[in-house]
CSV table of C-alpha atoms in Angstrom, one decimal:
chain,number,residue,atom,x,y,z
A,274,MET,CA,90.8,124.8,78.5
A,275,ASP,CA,91.5,128.4,78.7
A,276,ARG,CA,93.5,129.6,81.7
A,277,SER,CA,91.6,132.5,82.0
A,278,ALA,CA,88.5,132.6,84.3
A,279,ILE,CA,87.2,135.6,83.0
A,280,ASN,CA,83.2,135.7,82.2
A,281,PRO,CA,82.3,137.5,78.8
A,282,GLU,CA,78.6,138.3,79.8
A,283,ARG,CA,79.5,139.8,83.1
A,284,MET,CA,82.4,141.7,81.3
A,285,ARG,CA,79.6,143.2,79.0
A,286,ARG,CA,77.7,144.7,82.2
A,287,LEU,CA,81.3,146.8,82.8
A,288,ASP,CA,80.9,148.3,78.9
A,289,GLU,CA,77.1,148.9,79.7
A,290,TYR,CA,77.8,150.7,82.7
A,291,LEU,CA,80.3,152.6,81.1
A,292,GLN,CA,78.1,153.2,78.3
A,293,THR,CA,75.1,154.2,79.8
A,294,ARG,CA,76.2,156.0,82.8
A,295,PHE,CA,79.2,158.4,81.0
A,296,ILE,CA,79.1,158.3,77.5
A,297,ASP,CA,75.9,158.4,76.5
A,298,THR,CA,75.3,161.2,79.5
A,299,GLY,CA,78.1,163.2,77.6
A,300,LYS,CA,80.6,163.0,80.8
A,301,ILE,CA,83.1,161.2,78.9
A,302,ALA,CA,83.2,160.9,75.0
A,303,GLY,CA,84.7,157.6,75.3
A,304,ALA,CA,86.8,155.1,76.8
A,305,GLN,CA,89.1,151.7,76.1
A,306,VAL,CA,89.3,149.0,78.3
A,307,LEU,CA,92.1,145.9,79.1
A,308,ILE,CA,91.3,143.0,81.6
A,309,ALA,CA,93.7,140.4,81.7
A,310,HIS,CA,93.8,137.4,84.1
A,311,ARG,CA,96.6,134.7,84.5
A,312,GLY,CA,98.7,136.4,81.7
A,313,GLU,CA,95.8,136.3,79.0
A,314,VAL,CA,93.7,139.2,77.8
A,315,GLY,CA,89.8,138.0,78.7
A,316,HIS,CA,88.2,141.3,77.5
A,317,ARG,CA,89.1,144.3,75.9
A,318,SER,CA,86.3,147.2,74.4
A,319,CYS,CA,86.6,150.1,72.7
A,320,LEU,CA,83.4,152.7,73.8
A,321,GLY,CA,81.9,155.8,72.4
A,322,LEU,CA,84.2,158.3,70.5
A,323,ILE,CA,87.6,159.2,70.8
A,324,ASP,CA,86.9,163.0,68.7
A,325,ARG,CA,83.6,163.8,69.9
A,326,GLU,CA,83.3,166.9,67.3
A,327,LYS,CA,84.7,164.8,64.5
A,328,GLN,CA,82.7,161.9,65.8
A,329,ILE,CA,85.5,159.5,65.5
A,330,PRO,CA,85.0,156.0,67.3
A,331,VAL,CA,87.4,154.5,69.8
A,332,ARG,CA,90.1,152.3,68.2
A,333,GLU,CA,92.3,150.0,70.1
A,334,ASP,CA,95.5,151.6,68.3
A,335,HIS,CA,94.6,155.5,70.0
A,336,ILE,CA,97.5,157.1,71.5
A,337,TYR,CA,96.6,158.6,75.1
A,338,ARG,CA,98.4,161.0,77.2
A,339,ILE,CA,99.0,159.0,80.4
A,340,TYR,CA,100.4,161.8,82.5
A,341,SER,CA,101.3,160.4,86.1
A,342,MET,CA,100.9,156.7,85.0
A,343,THR,CA,104.4,157.6,83.5
A,344,LYS,CA,105.5,157.5,87.2
A,345,PRO,CA,105.6,153.9,87.7
A,346,ILE,CA,107.8,153.6,84.7
A,347,THR,CA,110.3,156.1,85.8
A,348,SER,CA,110.5,154.6,89.1
A,349,ILE,CA,111.2,151.1,87.6
A,350,ALA,CA,113.9,152.8,85.3
A,351,LEU,CA,115.5,153.8,88.6
A,352,LEU,CA,115.3,150.6,90.3
A,353,GLN,CA,117.2,149.1,87.3
A,354,LEU,CA,120.0,151.2,88.3
A,355,PHE,CA,119.3,150.0,91.7
A,356,GLU,CA,119.8,146.4,90.7
A,357,ARG,CA,123.1,146.9,88.8
A,358,GLY,CA,124.4,148.6,92.3
A,359,LEU,CA,124.7,151.9,90.7
A,360,LEU,CA,123.0,153.6,93.7
A,361,ARG,CA,121.4,153.0,97.0
A,362,LEU,CA,118.0,154.2,98.6
A,363,ASP,CA,119.1,155.4,101.3
A,364,ASP,CA,122.0,157.7,99.4
A,365,PRO,CA,121.4,161.4,99.9
A,366,VAL,CA,120.3,163.0,96.5
A,367,HIS,CA,123.0,165.4,96.6
A,368,ARG,CA,125.5,162.9,96.0
A,369,TYR,CA,124.7,162.6,92.5
A,370,LEU,CA,122.5,165.7,92.0
A,371,PRO,CA,124.4,168.4,94.4
A,372,GLN,CA,121.9,170.8,93.7
A,373,PHE,CA,120.0,169.4,96.4
A,374,ARG,CA,122.8,169.7,99.2
A,375,ASN,CA,121.8,171.7,102.6
A,376,MET,CA,118.3,172.1,101.7
A,377,ARG,CA,115.9,174.3,103.7
A,378,VAL,CA,112.2,174.1,104.7
A,379,TYR,CA,109.7,176.5,104.2
A,380,ARG,CA,107.9,178.1,107.3
A,381,SER,CA,106.1,181.5,105.9
A,382,GLY,CA,106.4,184.1,103.7
A,383,MET,CA,106.1,184.6,99.6
A,384,HIS,CA,108.6,183.9,96.9
A,385,PRO,CA,111.3,185.2,97.0
A,386,ASN,CA,111.0,186.5,100.2
A,387,PHE,CA,110.5,183.0,102.5
A,388,GLU,CA,111.2,182.4,106.0
A,389,THR,CA,113.1,179.1,106.0
A,390,VAL,CA,114.7,176.7,108.6
A,391,PRO,CA,117.2,174.2,107.7
A,392,ALA,CA,115.6,170.8,106.7
A,393,GLU,CA,116.7,168.3,109.3
A,394,ARG,CA,118.3,165.7,107.1
A,395,PRO,CA,119.2,165.4,103.2
A,396,ILE,CA,116.7,164.1,100.7
A,397,THR,CA,117.3,160.6,100.1
A,398,VAL,CA,116.6,158.3,96.9
A,399,HIS,CA,114.2,156.6,98.9
A,400,ASP,CA,112.0,159.8,100.0
A,401,LEU,CA,112.2,160.6,96.2
A,402,LEU,CA,110.5,157.2,95.4
A,403,THR,CA,108.0,157.4,98.0
A,404,HIS,CA,107.0,160.9,98.0
A,405,GLN,CA,108.2,162.1,101.2
A,406,SER,CA,110.9,164.0,100.2
A,407,GLY,CA,109.3,167.6,101.1
A,408,LEU,CA,108.6,168.5,97.3
A,409,THR,CA,105.1,169.6,96.2
A,410,TYR,CA,103.2,170.3,93.0
A,411,GLY,CA,102.2,173.6,92.1
A,412,PHE,CA,98.5,172.7,91.4
A,413,GLN,CA,97.7,171.7,94.6
A,414,MET,CA,97.3,175.3,96.0
A,415,LEU,CA,98.1,174.6,99.6
A,416,ASN,CA,100.5,177.8,100.3
A,417,SER,CA,102.9,180.0,98.9
A,418,LEU,CA,105.2,177.5,98.1
A,419,ASP,CA,102.8,175.6,95.4
A,420,ALA,CA,102.4,179.5,94.3
A,421,ALA,CA,106.1,179.6,93.7
A,422,TYR,CA,106.0,176.3,91.7
A,423,ARG,CA,103.5,178.0,89.3
A,424,GLU,CA,105.0,181.3,89.1
A,425,LEU,CA,108.3,179.5,88.2
A,426,GLY,CA,106.7,177.4,85.6
A,427,LEU,CA,107.8,174.3,87.5
A,428,ASP,CA,104.7,172.3,86.8
A,429,ASN,CA,105.1,172.7,83.0
A,430,GLN,CA,106.7,170.4,80.7
A,431,GLY,CA,106.8,169.2,77.1
A,432,LYS,CA,107.6,171.7,74.1
A,433,THR,CA,106.0,174.7,76.2
A,434,ALA,CA,108.1,174.1,79.0
A,435,GLU,CA,110.1,177.1,80.2
A,436,HIS,CA,113.6,174.8,81.2
A,437,THR,CA,115.1,172.1,80.0
A,438,LEU,CA,115.3,169.2,82.5
A,439,GLU,CA,119.0,170.3,83.6
A,440,GLU,CA,117.5,174.0,84.1
A,441,TRP,CA,114.3,173.0,85.9
A,442,VAL,CA,116.1,170.8,88.5
A,443,ASP,CA,118.3,174.1,89.3
A,444,VAL,CA,115.0,176.3,89.9
A,445,LEU,CA,113.6,173.5,92.2
A,446,ALA,CA,116.9,172.9,94.2
A,447,GLY,CA,116.8,176.7,94.9
A,448,LEU,CA,113.3,176.8,96.5
A,449,PRO,CA,113.0,175.5,100.0
A,450,LEU,CA,110.8,172.0,101.1
A,451,LEU,CA,107.3,172.1,102.6
A,452,PHE,CA,108.7,169.9,105.3
A,453,SER,CA,111.9,167.9,106.2
A,454,PRO,CA,112.6,164.8,104.1
A,455,GLY,CA,110.6,161.9,105.5
A,456,GLU,CA,108.2,164.0,107.9
A,457,ARG,CA,104.9,163.8,105.8
A,458,TRP,CA,103.5,162.5,102.4
A,459,CYS,CA,103.2,165.2,99.8
A,460,TYR,CA,102.4,164.0,96.1
A,461,SER,CA,105.0,165.7,93.9
A,462,VAL,CA,107.4,166.4,91.3
A,463,ALA,CA,110.0,163.9,93.0
A,464,THR,CA,109.4,161.3,90.1
A,465,ASP,CA,110.5,164.4,87.8
A,466,VAL,CA,113.5,164.5,89.6
A,467,ILE,CA,114.1,160.9,89.3
A,468,GLY,CA,114.1,161.0,85.5
A,469,TYR,CA,116.7,163.5,86.0
A,470,LEU,CA,118.7,161.0,88.3
A,471,VAL,CA,118.4,158.3,86.1
A,472,GLN,CA,119.9,160.8,83.1
A,473,VAL,CA,123.0,161.4,85.4
A,474,ILE,CA,124.0,158.2,86.4
A,475,SER,CA,123.0,156.0,83.6
A,476,GLY,CA,125.2,158.8,81.6
A,477,MET,CA,122.6,159.0,78.6
A,478,PRO,CA,119.3,161.2,78.2
A,479,PHE,CA,116.4,159.9,80.1
A,480,GLU,CA,114.3,159.1,77.2
A,481,ASP,CA,116.8,157.3,75.4
A,482,TYR,CA,117.3,155.3,78.7
A,483,LEU,CA,113.9,154.6,78.8
A,484,LYS,CA,113.8,153.3,75.0
A,485,GLN,CA,116.8,151.5,75.1
A,486,HIS,CA,116.0,149.6,78.6
A,487,ILE,CA,112.3,149.8,78.8
A,488,PHE,CA,110.3,150.6,75.8
A,489,ASP,CA,112.2,148.4,73.2
A,490,PRO,CA,112.8,145.7,75.1
A,491,LEU,CA,109.0,145.2,75.9
A,492,GLY,CA,108.2,146.2,72.2
A,493,MET,CA,106.1,149.3,73.1
A,494,VAL,CA,106.3,150.7,70.0
A,495,ASP,CA,103.7,154.0,70.5
A,496,THR,CA,105.1,154.9,74.0
A,497,GLY,CA,107.2,158.1,74.2
A,498,PHE,CA,107.3,161.8,75.3
A,499,SER,CA,106.0,163.3,71.9
A,500,VAL,CA,103.7,161.7,68.9
A,501,PRO,CA,105.6,161.6,65.5
A,502,GLU,CA,103.4,163.2,62.4
A,503,ASP,CA,102.7,159.9,61.1
A,504,LYS,CA,100.9,159.0,64.1
A,505,LEU,CA,98.8,162.2,64.7
A,506,ASP,CA,95.6,160.8,63.1
A,507,ARG,CA,95.6,158.1,66.5
A,508,PHE,CA,96.6,161.1,69.2
A,509,ALA,CA,93.4,161.5,71.5
A,510,PRO,CA,91.9,164.6,72.0
A,511,CYS,CA,91.9,165.4,76.0
A,512,TYR,CA,88.8,167.0,77.3
A,513,LEU,CA,88.1,169.4,80.5
A,514,HIS,CA,85.6,168.3,83.0
A,515,ALA,CA,83.0,171.3,83.3
A,516,GLY,CA,80.1,169.6,85.6
A,517,ASP,CA,77.5,167.0,85.4
A,518,GLY,CA,75.5,167.1,82.5
A,519,VAL,CA,77.5,169.8,80.6
A,520,GLU,CA,79.1,169.1,77.5
A,521,PRO,CA,83.3,168.5,78.6
A,522,ILE,CA,85.3,171.8,76.8
A,523,LEU,CA,87.8,170.7,74.3
A,524,GLN,CA,91.5,170.7,75.6
A,525,GLU,CA,94.3,170.5,73.0
A,526,ALA,CA,93.1,168.6,70.2
A,527,ALA,CA,95.6,166.5,68.3
A,528,GLY,CA,97.4,168.8,65.9
A,529,SER,CA,100.7,170.5,65.0
A,530,ASN,CA,99.8,172.9,67.8
A,531,SER,CA,99.8,170.3,70.6
A,532,ALA,CA,102.7,170.2,73.5
A,533,TYR,CA,103.3,166.7,72.4
A,534,VAL,CA,104.2,167.4,68.8
A,535,GLY,CA,107.6,168.2,67.9
A,536,ALA,CA,110.8,168.4,70.0
A,537,VAL,CA,110.1,168.4,73.8
A,538,ARG,CA,112.0,170.9,75.5
A,539,ARG,CA,111.4,169.3,79.3
A,540,ILE,CA,111.1,165.6,79.4
A,541,SER,CA,108.6,164.8,82.5
A,542,GLY,CA,109.6,161.4,84.2
A,543,GLY,CA,106.5,162.3,86.4
A,544,GLY,CA,103.8,162.8,83.6
A,545,GLY,CA,104.9,163.3,80.4
A,546,LEU,CA,104.3,160.0,78.3
A,547,VAL,CA,101.8,159.1,75.8
A,548,SER,CA,100.9,155.3,75.1
A,549,THR,CA,98.0,153.2,74.0
A,550,VAL,CA,96.6,150.4,75.8
A,551,ASP,CA,98.3,147.7,74.3
A,552,ASP,CA,101.7,149.5,75.4
A,553,TYR,CA,101.1,150.0,78.7
A,554,HIS,CA,99.7,146.6,79.0
A,555,ARG,CA,103.2,145.1,77.9
A,556,PHE,CA,104.8,147.4,81.1
A,557,ALA,CA,101.7,146.5,83.4
A,558,GLY,CA,101.9,142.6,82.0
A,559,ALA,CA,105.6,142.2,82.7
A,560,LEU,CA,104.9,143.6,86.3
A,561,ALA,CA,102.1,141.1,86.8
A,562,ALA,CA,104.2,138.2,85.8
A,563,GLY,CA,107.0,139.4,88.6
A,564,GLY,CA,108.9,141.5,86.0
A,565,ARG,CA,109.7,139.3,83.0
A,566,LEU,CA,107.7,139.0,79.4
A,567,ASP,CA,108.3,137.0,76.8
A,568,GLY,CA,111.9,136.2,77.9
A,569,VAL,CA,112.7,140.1,78.9
A,570,GLU,CA,113.4,141.0,82.1
A,571,VAL,CA,112.8,144.6,83.0
A,572,ILE,CA,113.1,144.1,86.8
A,573,GLY,CA,114.2,141.5,89.1
A,574,SER,CA,111.0,139.9,91.2
A,575,ARG,CA,112.2,140.3,94.6
A,576,THR,CA,113.3,144.1,93.3
A,577,LEU,CA,109.4,144.4,92.2
A,578,ASP,CA,108.0,142.5,95.4
A,579,PHE,CA,110.0,144.9,97.4
A,580,ALA,CA,108.5,147.7,95.6
A,581,ARG,CA,105.2,147.3,95.6
A,582,GLN,CA,105.0,146.9,99.6
A,583,ASN,CA,103.7,149.8,101.7
A,584,HIS,CA,106.8,152.0,102.6
A,585,LEU,CA,105.0,154.4,104.8
A,586,PRO,CA,106.5,154.6,108.5
A,587,GLY,CA,104.4,152.4,110.5
A,588,ASN,CA,102.7,150.8,107.9
A,589,VAL,CA,99.7,153.4,107.9
A,590,GLY,CA,97.6,154.6,105.0
A,591,LEU,CA,98.0,157.7,102.7
A,592,ALA,CA,95.6,159.6,104.5
A,593,ALA,CA,97.8,159.8,108.0
A,594,ARG,CA,100.9,160.6,106.1
A,595,SER,CA,99.2,162.8,103.3
A,596,ILE,CA,99.4,166.9,102.8
A,597,GLY,CA,96.7,167.9,100.2
A,598,VAL,CA,95.7,165.3,97.9
A,599,PHE,CA,94.9,162.0,98.8
A,600,SER,CA,94.2,162.9,102.3
A,601,ASP,CA,90.8,162.1,102.4
A,602,GLU,CA,89.3,159.1,104.5
A,603,VAL,CA,89.2,156.6,101.6
A,604,PHE,CA,92.8,156.7,101.4
A,605,HIS,CA,93.1,154.9,104.8
A,606,GLY,CA,93.2,151.5,103.1
A,607,LEU,CA,96.1,152.7,100.5
A,608,GLY,CA,99.6,152.8,101.3
A,609,PHE,CA,102.5,153.9,99.3
A,610,GLY,CA,105.7,151.9,97.8
A,611,LEU,CA,108.3,152.6,94.9
A,612,GLY,CA,106.3,154.5,92.4
A,613,VAL,CA,103.1,152.5,93.2
A,614,ALA,CA,100.2,152.3,96.0
A,615,PRO,CA,99.4,149.1,97.4
A,616,ILE,CA,96.1,148.4,99.1
A,617,ILE,CA,97.1,147.3,102.8
A,618,SER,CA,93.5,147.1,103.9
A,619,PRO,CA,90.5,146.2,101.4
A,620,GLN,CA,88.1,146.9,104.4
A,621,LYS,CA,89.1,150.3,104.2
A,622,MET,CA,89.0,150.6,100.7
A,623,GLN,CA,85.3,149.6,100.9
A,624,VAL,CA,85.5,148.6,97.3
A,625,THR,CA,86.0,144.7,95.9
A,626,CYS,CA,89.7,144.3,95.7
A,627,SER,CA,93.1,142.1,97.5
A,628,MET,CA,95.3,142.7,99.8
A,629,GLY,CA,98.3,144.0,97.8
A,630,GLU,CA,96.8,145.2,94.8
A,631,TYR,CA,98.9,147.9,93.5
A,632,SER,CA,98.2,150.6,91.4
A,633,TRP,CA,98.6,154.4,90.1
A,634,GLU,CA,96.5,156.7,87.8
A,635,GLY,CA,96.7,159.8,85.5
A,636,MET,CA,95.4,163.2,85.5
A,637,ALA,CA,93.2,162.6,82.2
A,638,SER,CA,91.6,160.0,84.2
A,639,THR,CA,93.5,157.1,83.0
A,640,PHE,CA,94.3,154.2,85.5
A,641,PHE,CA,96.0,150.6,85.9
A,642,TRP,CA,96.0,148.0,88.7
A,643,ILE,CA,97.5,145.0,89.2
A,644,ASP,CA,96.2,142.0,91.8
A,645,PRO,CA,99.1,139.7,92.4
A,646,VAL,CA,96.3,137.4,94.7
A,647,LYS,CA,94.1,136.9,91.7
A,648,ASP,CA,96.6,137.5,89.1
A,649,LEU,CA,94.6,140.3,87.5
A,650,LEU,CA,95.2,143.4,85.8
A,651,ALA,CA,93.2,146.2,84.5
A,652,ILE,CA,93.8,149.1,82.1
A,653,PHE,CA,91.3,152.2,81.6
A,654,MET,CA,91.9,154.9,79.4
A,655,THR,CA,90.0,157.9,78.2
A,656,GLN,CA,91.0,161.6,78.1
A,657,LEU,CA,89.3,163.8,80.8
A,658,ILE,CA,90.7,166.0,83.4
A,659,PRO,CA,90.9,166.2,86.3
A,660,PHE,CA,90.9,162.4,87.1
A,661,SER,CA,88.8,163.6,90.2
A,662,ALA,CA,85.8,164.1,88.5
A,663,TYR,CA,85.1,160.5,88.4
A,664,PRO,CA,86.6,157.8,90.2
A,665,PHE,CA,86.5,155.4,87.7
A,666,SER,CA,88.9,152.6,89.4
A,667,ARG,CA,87.1,152.3,92.4
A,668,LEU,CA,83.4,152.6,90.4
A,669,THR,CA,84.4,149.9,88.0
A,670,LYS,CA,86.1,147.6,90.6
A,671,PRO,CA,82.7,145.7,91.3
A,672,LEU,CA,81.7,145.1,87.8
A,673,ILE,CA,85.6,143.8,87.3
A,674,TYR,CA,86.0,141.4,90.0
A,675,ALA,CA,82.4,139.9,89.7
A,676,GLY,CA,83.3,139.0,85.9
A,677,VAL,CA,86.1,136.7,86.9
A,678,ASP,CA,84.8,133.3,87.9
A,679,GLU,CA,87.0,131.4,90.4
């Protein structure tokens, strides 16, 4: 008897939903789905086209930009060092990165003439992991501090970046914070700083650390910060949302001019990785199994349990703490842990889910989530920017859960 209780007929409804609502209507070119239950893949599908212009169907081995789905991998890398006693979560970041000593907080003005006040306390490692550091993202366009991020190229990554990772940290630390550490929650470049922190503490380039301690042990053969020449035919084009019923605009087709081909100038632990569904399933499957897969432990089960708890003060949801994105009402049911977002109130989420389910998404509309209660995980890949165009995780959850017979 199969351990998985996934109902194939009901899962076909998921494929039909994606095909008729989003692919046939031109909202996305194609998609790839993987659902695993009790450690076994019970459903996978390749729908539509990976490249609409060349009429290339989606295949299982296609490589995707996973953008912010890089963040959980980077966070696990830092937690590996935490497990080895090489840092503490309450350590001030300036203990390892002196650039962040004596930070100041933005009050008014335009770059470079900011009015600032001293931060009330230093940034800690925990602040970085939980996006409570006071750092921000330029794309949020909240204020003139975000404008400075854009002006200085701090959101740029890959081979077209203006700075190496070390140079980038120096520039970033020279700007004020949006708020004193621990005061609020703001989605930010903090996980990129974590990547550099891993590099400094481990004594090896961040990309090499990930390869040696996560990718190679788990057999993630197609995951990295660039796409080799011999795999370019598997690299998915990325599309830009242009409104319902309007053909998306092709953005950065797979080719030698891509930011992901050739040497990468700035390695981004916050959003730089490319991967496949199968590779990401190796990572997510290890987490779903308590940190170990096929005899390889990437993180201890107790550390993982700690990381996937809500670490926001007072156990509040993101909406109560967030500045900028994730401040909408729907995020009251979602907390934030150490690199992942756990559900703290299924009722407030108003979608089928379980308490403690944890997840994250990527800018190109990719997502993964893991439900420890039902021993269920889902991975979804497409390439459409921005992720907010269609809330695929919320839209597909009722169909995924309805496809599991228990």
